[in-house]
PDB file of N, CA and C in Angstrom:
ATOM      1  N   UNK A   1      20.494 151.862-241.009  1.00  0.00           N
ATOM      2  CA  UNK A   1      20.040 152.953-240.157  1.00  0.00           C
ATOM      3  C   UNK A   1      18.855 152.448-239.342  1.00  0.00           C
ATOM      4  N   UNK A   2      19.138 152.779-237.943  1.00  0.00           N
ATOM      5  CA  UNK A   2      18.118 151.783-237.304  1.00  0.00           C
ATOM      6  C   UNK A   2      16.994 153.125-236.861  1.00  0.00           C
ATOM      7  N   UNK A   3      15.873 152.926-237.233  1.00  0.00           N
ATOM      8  CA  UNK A   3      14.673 153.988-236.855  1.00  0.00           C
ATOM      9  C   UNK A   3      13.530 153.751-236.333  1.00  0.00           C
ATOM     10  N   UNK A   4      12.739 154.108-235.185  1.00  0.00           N
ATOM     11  CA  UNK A   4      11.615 153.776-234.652  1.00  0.00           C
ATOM     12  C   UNK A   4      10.355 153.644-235.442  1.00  0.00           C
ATOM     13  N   UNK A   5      10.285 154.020-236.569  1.00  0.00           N
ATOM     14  CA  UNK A   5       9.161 153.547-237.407  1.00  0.00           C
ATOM     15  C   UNK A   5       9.686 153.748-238.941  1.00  0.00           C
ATOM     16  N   UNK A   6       8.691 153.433-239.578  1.00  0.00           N
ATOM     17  CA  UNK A   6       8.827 153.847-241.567  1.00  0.00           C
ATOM     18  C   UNK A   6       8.108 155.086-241.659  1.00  0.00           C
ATOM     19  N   UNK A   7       8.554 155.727-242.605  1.00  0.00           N
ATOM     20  CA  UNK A   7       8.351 156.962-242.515  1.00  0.00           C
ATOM     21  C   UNK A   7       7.496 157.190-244.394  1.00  0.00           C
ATOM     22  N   UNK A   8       7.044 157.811-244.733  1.00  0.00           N
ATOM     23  CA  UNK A   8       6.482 157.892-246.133  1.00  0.00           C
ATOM     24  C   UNK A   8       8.029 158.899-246.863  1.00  0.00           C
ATOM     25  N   UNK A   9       7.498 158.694-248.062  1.00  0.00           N
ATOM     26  CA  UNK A   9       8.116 159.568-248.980  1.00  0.00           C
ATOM     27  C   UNK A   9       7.863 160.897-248.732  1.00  0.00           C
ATOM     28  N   UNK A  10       7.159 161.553-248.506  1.00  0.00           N
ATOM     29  CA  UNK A  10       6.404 162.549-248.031  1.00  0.00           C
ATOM     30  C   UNK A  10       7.001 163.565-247.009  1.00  0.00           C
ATOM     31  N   UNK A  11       6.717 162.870-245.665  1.00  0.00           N
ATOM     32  CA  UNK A  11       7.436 162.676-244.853  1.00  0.00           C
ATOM     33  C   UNK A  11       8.706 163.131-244.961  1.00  0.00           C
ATOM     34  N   UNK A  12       9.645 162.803-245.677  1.00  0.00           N
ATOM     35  CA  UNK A  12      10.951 162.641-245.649  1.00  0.00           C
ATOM     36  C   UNK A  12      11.500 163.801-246.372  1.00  0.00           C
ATOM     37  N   UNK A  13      10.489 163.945-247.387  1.00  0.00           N
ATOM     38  CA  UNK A  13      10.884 165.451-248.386  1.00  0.00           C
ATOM     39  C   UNK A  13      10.527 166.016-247.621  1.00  0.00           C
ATOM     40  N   UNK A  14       9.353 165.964-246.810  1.00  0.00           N
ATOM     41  CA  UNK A  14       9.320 167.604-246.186  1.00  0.00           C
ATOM     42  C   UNK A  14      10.616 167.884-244.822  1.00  0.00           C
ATOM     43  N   UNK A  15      11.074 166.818-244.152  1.00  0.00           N
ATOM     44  CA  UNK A  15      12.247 166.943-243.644  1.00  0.00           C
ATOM     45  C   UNK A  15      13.563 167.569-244.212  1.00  0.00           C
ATOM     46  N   UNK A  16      13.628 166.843-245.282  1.00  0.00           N
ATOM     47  CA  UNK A  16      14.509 167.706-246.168  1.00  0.00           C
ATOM     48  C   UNK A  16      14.152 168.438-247.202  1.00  0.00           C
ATOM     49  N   UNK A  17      13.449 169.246-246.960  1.00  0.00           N
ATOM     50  CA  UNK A  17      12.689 170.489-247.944  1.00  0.00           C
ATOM     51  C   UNK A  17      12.740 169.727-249.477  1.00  0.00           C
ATOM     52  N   UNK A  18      12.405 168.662-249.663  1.00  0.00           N
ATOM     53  CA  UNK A  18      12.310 168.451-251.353  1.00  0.00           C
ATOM     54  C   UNK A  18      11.120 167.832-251.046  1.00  0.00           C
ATOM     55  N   UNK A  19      10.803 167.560-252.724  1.00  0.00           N
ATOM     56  CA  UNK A  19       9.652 166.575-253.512  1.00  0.00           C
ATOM     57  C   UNK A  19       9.827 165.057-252.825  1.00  0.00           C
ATOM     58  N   UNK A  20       8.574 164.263-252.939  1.00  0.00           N
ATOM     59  CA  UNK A  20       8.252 163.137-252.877  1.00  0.00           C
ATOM     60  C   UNK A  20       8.988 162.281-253.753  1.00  0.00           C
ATOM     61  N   UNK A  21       8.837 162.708-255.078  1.00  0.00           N
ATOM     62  CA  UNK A  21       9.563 162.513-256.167  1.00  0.00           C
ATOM     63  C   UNK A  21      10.935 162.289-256.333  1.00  0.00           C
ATOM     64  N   UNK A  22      12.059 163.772-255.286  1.00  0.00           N
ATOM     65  CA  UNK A  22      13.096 163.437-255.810  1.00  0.00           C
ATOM     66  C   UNK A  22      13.619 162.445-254.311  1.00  0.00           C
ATOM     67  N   UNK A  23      13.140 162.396-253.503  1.00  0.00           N
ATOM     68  CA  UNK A  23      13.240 161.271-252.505  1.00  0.00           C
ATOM     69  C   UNK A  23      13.194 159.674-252.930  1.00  0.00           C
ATOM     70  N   UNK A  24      11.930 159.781-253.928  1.00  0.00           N
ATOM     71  CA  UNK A  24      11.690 158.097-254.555  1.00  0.00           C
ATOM     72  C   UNK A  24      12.946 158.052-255.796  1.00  0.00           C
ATOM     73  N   UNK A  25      13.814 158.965-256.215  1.00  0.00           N
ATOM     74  CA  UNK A  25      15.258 159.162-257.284  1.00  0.00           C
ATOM     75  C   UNK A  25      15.684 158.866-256.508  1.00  0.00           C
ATOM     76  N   UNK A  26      15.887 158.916-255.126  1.00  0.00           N
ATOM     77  CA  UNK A  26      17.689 159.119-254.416  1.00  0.00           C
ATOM     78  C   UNK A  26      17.039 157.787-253.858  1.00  0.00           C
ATOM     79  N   UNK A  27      16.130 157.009-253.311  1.00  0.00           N
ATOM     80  CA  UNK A  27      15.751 155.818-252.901  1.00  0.00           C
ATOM     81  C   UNK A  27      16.645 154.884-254.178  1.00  0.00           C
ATOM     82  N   UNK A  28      16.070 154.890-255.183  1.00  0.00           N
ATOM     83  CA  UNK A  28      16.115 154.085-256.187  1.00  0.00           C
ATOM     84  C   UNK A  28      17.033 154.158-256.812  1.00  0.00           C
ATOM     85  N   UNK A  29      18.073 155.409-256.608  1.00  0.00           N
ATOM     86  CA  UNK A  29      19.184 155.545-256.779  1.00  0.00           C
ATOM     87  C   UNK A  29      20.016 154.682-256.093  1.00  0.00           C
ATOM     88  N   UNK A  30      20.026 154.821-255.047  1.00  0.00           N
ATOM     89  CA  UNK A  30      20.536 153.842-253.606  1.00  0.00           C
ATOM     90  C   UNK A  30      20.462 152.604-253.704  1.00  0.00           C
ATOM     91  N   UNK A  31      19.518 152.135-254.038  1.00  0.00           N
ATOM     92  CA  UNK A  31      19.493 150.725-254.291  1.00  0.00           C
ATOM     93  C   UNK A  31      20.007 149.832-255.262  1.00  0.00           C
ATOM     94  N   UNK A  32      19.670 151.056-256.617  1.00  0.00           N
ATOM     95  CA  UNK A  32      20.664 150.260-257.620  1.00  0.00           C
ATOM     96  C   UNK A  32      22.271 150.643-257.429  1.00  0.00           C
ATOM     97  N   UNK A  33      23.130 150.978-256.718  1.00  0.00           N
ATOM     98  CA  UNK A  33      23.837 151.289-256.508  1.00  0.00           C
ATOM     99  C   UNK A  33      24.450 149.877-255.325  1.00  0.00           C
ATOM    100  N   UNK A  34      23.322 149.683-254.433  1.00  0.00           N
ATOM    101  CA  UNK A  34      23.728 148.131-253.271  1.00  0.00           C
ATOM    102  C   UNK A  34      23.392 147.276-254.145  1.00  0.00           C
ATOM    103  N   UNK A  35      22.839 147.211-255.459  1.00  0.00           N
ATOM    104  CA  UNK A  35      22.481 146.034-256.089  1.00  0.00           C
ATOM    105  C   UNK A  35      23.936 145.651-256.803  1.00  0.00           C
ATOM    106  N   UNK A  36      24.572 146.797-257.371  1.00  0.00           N
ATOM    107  CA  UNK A  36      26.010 146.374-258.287  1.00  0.00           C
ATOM    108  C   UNK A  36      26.699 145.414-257.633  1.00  0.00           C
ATOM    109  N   UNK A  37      27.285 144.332-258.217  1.00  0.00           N
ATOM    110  CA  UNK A  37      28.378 143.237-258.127  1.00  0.00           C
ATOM    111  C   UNK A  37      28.762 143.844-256.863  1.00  0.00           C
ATOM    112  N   UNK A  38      29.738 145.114-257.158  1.00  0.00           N
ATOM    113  CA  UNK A  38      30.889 145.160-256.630  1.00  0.00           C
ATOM    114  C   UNK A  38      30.358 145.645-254.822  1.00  0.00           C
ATOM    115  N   UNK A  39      29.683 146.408-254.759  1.00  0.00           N
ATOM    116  CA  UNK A  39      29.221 146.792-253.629  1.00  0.00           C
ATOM    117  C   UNK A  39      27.945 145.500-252.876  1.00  0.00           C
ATOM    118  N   UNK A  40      27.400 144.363-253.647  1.00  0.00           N
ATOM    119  CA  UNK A  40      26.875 143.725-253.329  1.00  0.00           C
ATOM    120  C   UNK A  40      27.235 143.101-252.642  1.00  0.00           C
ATOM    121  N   UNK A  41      28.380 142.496-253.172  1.00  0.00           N
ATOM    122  CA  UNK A  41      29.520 141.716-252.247  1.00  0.00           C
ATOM    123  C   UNK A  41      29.752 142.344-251.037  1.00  0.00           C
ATOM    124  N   UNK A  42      30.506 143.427-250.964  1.00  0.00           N
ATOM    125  CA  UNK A  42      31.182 143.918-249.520  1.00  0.00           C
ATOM    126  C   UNK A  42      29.841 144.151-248.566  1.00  0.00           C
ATOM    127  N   UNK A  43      28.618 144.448-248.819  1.00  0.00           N
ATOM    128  CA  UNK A  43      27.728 144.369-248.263  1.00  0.00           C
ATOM    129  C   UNK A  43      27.660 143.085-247.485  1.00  0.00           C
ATOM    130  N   UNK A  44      27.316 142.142-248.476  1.00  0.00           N
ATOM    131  CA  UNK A  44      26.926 140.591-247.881  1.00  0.00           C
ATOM    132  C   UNK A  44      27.897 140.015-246.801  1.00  0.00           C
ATOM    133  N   UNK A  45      29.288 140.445-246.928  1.00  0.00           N
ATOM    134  CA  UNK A  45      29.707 140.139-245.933  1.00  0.00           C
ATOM    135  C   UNK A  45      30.174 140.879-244.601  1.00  0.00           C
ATOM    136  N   UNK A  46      29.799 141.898-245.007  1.00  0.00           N
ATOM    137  CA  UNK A  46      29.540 142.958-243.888  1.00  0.00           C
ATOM    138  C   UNK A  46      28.383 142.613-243.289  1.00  0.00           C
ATOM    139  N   UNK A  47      27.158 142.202-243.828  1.00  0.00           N
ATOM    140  CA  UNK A  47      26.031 141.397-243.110  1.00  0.00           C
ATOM    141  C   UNK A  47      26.112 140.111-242.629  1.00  0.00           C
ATOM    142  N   UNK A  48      27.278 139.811-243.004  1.00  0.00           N
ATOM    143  CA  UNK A  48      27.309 138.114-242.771  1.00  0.00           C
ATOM    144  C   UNK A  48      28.503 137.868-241.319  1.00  0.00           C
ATOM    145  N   UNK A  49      28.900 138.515-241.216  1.00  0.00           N
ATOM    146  CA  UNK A  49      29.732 139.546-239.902  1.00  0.00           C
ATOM    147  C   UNK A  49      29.090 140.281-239.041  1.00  0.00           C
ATOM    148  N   UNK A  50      27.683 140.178-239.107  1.00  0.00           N
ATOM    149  CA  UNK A  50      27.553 140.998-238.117  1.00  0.00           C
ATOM    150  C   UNK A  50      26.803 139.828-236.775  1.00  0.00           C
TER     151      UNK A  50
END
């Protein structure tokens, strides 16, 4: 997702009416999720393609 700046945790809950908190869950959710084998892969070469 391409965006004109970084934005805080903060920030982002109050965009979407939640906590700081459950923003830094769905972050860290997300990531361990691009970290698994299986999605790591199709990533890398979806980056490696571009």
């Amino acid at each position: 997702i391409e965006m004109q700046s970084d934005h805080t945790l903060e920030e982002v809950g109050k965009q979407f009416d939640v906590t700081r908190e459950r923003i830094r869950q769905i972050e860290a959710k997300a990531i361990r999720k691009l970290k698994h084998p299986s999605r790591s892969d199709k990533l890398r070469t979806y980056l490696d393609n571009l």
